Amino acid sequence: MPLTAEGMTPAGLRAMNDAAGNGAVNRVLSVQRAGGSGSGRHSRSEGSGSGRHSRRDAPARRDPKDVMKDIKSEVDGPPLVNYGARRQGRAHEEFWMRFPRFKDGEEAEETTHETSALLFDSMKGAQERARQEEPDGGAEDANNREVQGMLINDRLVFASNFNSSVDTLVSQGRQVYGHEPSLQELLAFQQSQEGRRRGLHAYEAENLEAKLASYRRKNAAIVSGQRGAGEQGRGPDPAAKVLQAQLNSPVIVVDVEDKNLHTMLTSPKYAGRVFLLRFAQLDPRAKKQGKNRGEMKQEESVHAEQELLIALSHAGVTPGQAATKPLVIMGKYRPCMGCAAALTYYRDQMGFGNLSFDENYGHYFQGSVNSLHTHLEHIIDDDYLAHIKQMVRNDITSTPAMAHEAAPAGAGHRRRGPTLRVPGRLAARQADVTPVASDAEFDEDGTYTRVARPLQDTWTVDTAPAGIGKGTAAHQVPRRRTDKLTQDQTDQLHGLWNGGAGAGATNESRQQAIELLFNYHRSSTMSLKHLGSAVDLSENRLGTYLTRYEKEGHWTHTPQRSNKPARGAASTTTATSRKKGAVEKQFSKGRPLDRAGKDTIKAAIRGLSGNAWCADWERRHSGRSSSDLNPTKAPLDLLATLARLRRDDNYSVSEMSAYLHTGSNGDNLRKALNRKGKERLAQIEGDSGAASSAQADQYAAPAPAQADHYAASSSQADYYQAGSSSGAGYYAADSSSQAGHYGGESSATGAGYQPQVPEVPGFTLHLDPFGQAIYVEDDTGHHYILVGGRMVRFQTSVDAGDVRMSDY
Ligand SMILES: [Zn+2]
């Protein structure tokens, strides 16, 4: 075996052998060989590649695509469930809740975490400044969720999700200070209280602000030279030492593919410096192919800890070159499962045996693993899969308590801190690192004292704030629906909904019908299609109505008429043969356009990005142009959405018109809806027979899951116990008494009420509060709506009260 790889010191190799065994050495060497240069580089073209396969003495390596399939089947089902319709990814039904603890012995980890959290707040603050200067300027920072830092060879490297977050921060710094800014100068940018609180519950915002204030005090103690050398019971803190080393040196912005990155990460010349990473591959680029060729693609993102690993990989830093000093990767958040597995892989398989990171991982996000596959393909192998399996099967997800919350009596002790097993619904909506129990205080002379943070409250299940909510089955189990309405029931429903014997339907009769339909659907196995046919509604529409009824009860405006022809006529009817009703009646004044309506319109417009009319609207709406738009030229699918809003929500046409900038009296929009929108709407949803069967063909339903597979979930508590010797051992009480304590929540993963808008393989269906079916792409987390049988992507806005974790 050749032991002379360039850049590998004998000590480094010994460290690797000690840490990870010979396998790791082989792996590192083979990766270096595959790169051909001996530098240890493994870019995409050379990563998984031929080099390794052709080695006679290396075991055959499976195609990463096959490993990806195995990972997907590992996470697609029990014991993982979905949270927030997968916006919050997947996790276990129970979590380790981790309470504040002292991080003695992890001083560098503590400081790297706290500095990352401060830097994140500064990025947000810089974005706010940039937006004030120019509403459309700067980056769209709404989706930046994370900063992670890496301590390597006595220097600090920080990464965020988006390049633009780094760019805006640094350019604001230059503008304010008139020179290349230092880290401390950048940390002076702070987000406004309003910005910080956006989308958070009050207790979440208070928790966040308390933590940031504490981190700032600790940072001040570091900057004043009082913290970091091993004081007041703390051990030496090499991360604090870096922060102190060159207080006035500017940060260095560097691309992960920069040729000098290896030197920057390893040469003594750069010790004490602070780097901010960019990854040029993520920058917006013009599309090279397809219909919208030339159009700029959106900026892409990666999880921050992945960007740090990508930097290590591109720079060709070998384990030996990072082995003599502490190596730490810590961020504001705990790593998601995919990143935690990647970090474990770098430590255990790649030979970075001294790599320290937060092993109390958070949720699973498919998009994160996909991006590892794209950017770090060389790690997607059976060892990586084994790390995922370990996290999925032998342990459970971790979640933080709040910074002022003490663990209750009976909590166990696990991985250096008080830990309690709690139901997933109580898990935090933010995957923050476990809170630190210490704080910093200053007296009048500015002398720093290390103090314990007072824990004002003790966590109890009764007072626990709302968490992420209950998970749902990661796999939707198709239910067999065979029951039929009796003829009497059918006639009753039809009469209530459509009227009969000369009398029209009334608001009350329709409400009664909705209640009956809801109860039939929920308590029996009757399909929406079957129920819909009784009242001449498409299954999509009925599903929308029932969802809305379930969430809001009866709404003020019950739909006034069915858009679907009488029973038996479905196959021959065209849109024009439908009853139109008197125009003046259809366009009664209507109710004001509220937030929900505006959001729906905006989503429809953004979903049609690339359309010239929609681009004009964006310009007009942001004040970059002042000319009104012609509603008759609006895209048909947008007009259909407006027609639906008008019909189902009774929004005032003139208000919709004002929002669309198509004239304030709404006359032209009214014409456009009458001439085009309604017909398009009828095409989209009215022909339930033709359309939905076509859709069923187009999106062939996934094969029914095997019953056996899901039966396992009933014994999940046992499963954890059996599967995890370590996990069970840490925990104070046994799982059955635990279940009793929390009210014995069923571990059944029944999907509950699932309206039957069409399922699309590869997407998770989610109905938003307005009954709009949203398809979340499993692979990317991108949001789509189904418009006229076509999947149309749209941008979600961050301030919709929908806090996402790190599913960016
Ligand atoms: Zn991640």
JSON list of N, CA and C and ligand atoms in Angstrom, two decimals, residues 303 305-306 335-336 339 368, ligand 1:
[
{"chain": "A", "resi": 303, "resn": "HIS", "atom": "N", "xyz": [-26.91, 23.72, 1.97]},
{"chain": "A", "resi": 303, "resn": "HIS", "atom": "CA", "xyz": [-26.81, 23.81, 3.42]},
{"chain": "A", "resi": 303, "resn": "HIS", "atom": "C", "xyz": [-25.38, 24.27, 3.77]},
{"chain": "A", "resi": 305, "resn": "GLU", "atom": "N", "xyz": [-23.22, 23.82, 6.16]},
{"chain": "A", "resi": 305, "resn": "GLU", "atom": "CA", "xyz": [-22.14, 22.88, 6.54]},
{"chain": "A", "resi": 305, "resn": "GLU", "atom": "C", "xyz": [-21.67, 22.09, 5.33]},
{"chain": "A", "resi": 306, "resn": "GLN", "atom": "N", "xyz": [-22.58, 21.91, 4.34]},
{"chain": "A", "resi": 306, "resn": "GLN", "atom": "CA", "xyz": [-22.15, 21.27, 3.10]},
{"chain": "A", "resi": 306, "resn": "GLN", "atom": "C", "xyz": [-21.14, 22.14, 2.37]},
{"chain": "A", "resi": 335, "resn": "PRO", "atom": "N", "xyz": [-27.15, 20.20, 12.56]},
{"chain": "A", "resi": 335, "resn": "PRO", "atom": "CA", "xyz": [-27.20, 19.74, 11.16]},
{"chain": "A", "resi": 335, "resn": "PRO", "atom": "C", "xyz": [-28.44, 18.87, 10.91]},
{"chain": "A", "resi": 336, "resn": "CYS", "atom": "N", "xyz": [-28.96, 18.95, 9.71]},
{"chain": "A", "resi": 336, "resn": "CYS", "atom": "CA", "xyz": [-30.03, 18.03, 9.33]},
{"chain": "A", "resi": 336, "resn": "CYS", "atom": "C", "xyz": [-29.41, 16.63, 9.20]},
{"chain": "A", "resi": 339, "resn": "CYS", "atom": "N", "xyz": [-26.79, 16.25, 6.39]},
{"chain": "A", "resi": 339, "resn": "CYS", "atom": "CA", "xyz": [-25.51, 16.90, 6.68]},
{"chain": "A", "resi": 339, "resn": "CYS", "atom": "C", "xyz": [-24.79, 16.19, 7.82]},
{"chain": "A", "resi": 368, "resn": "SER", "atom": "N", "xyz": [-31.45, 18.31, 0.84]},
{"chain": "A", "resi": 368, "resn": "SER", "atom": "CA", "xyz": [-30.09, 18.38, 1.35]},
{"chain": "A", "resi": 368, "resn": "SER", "atom": "C", "xyz": [-29.26, 17.21, 0.85]},
{"chain": "B", "resi": 1, "resn": "ZN", "atom": "ZN", "xyz": [-28.25, 20.09, 6.29]}
]
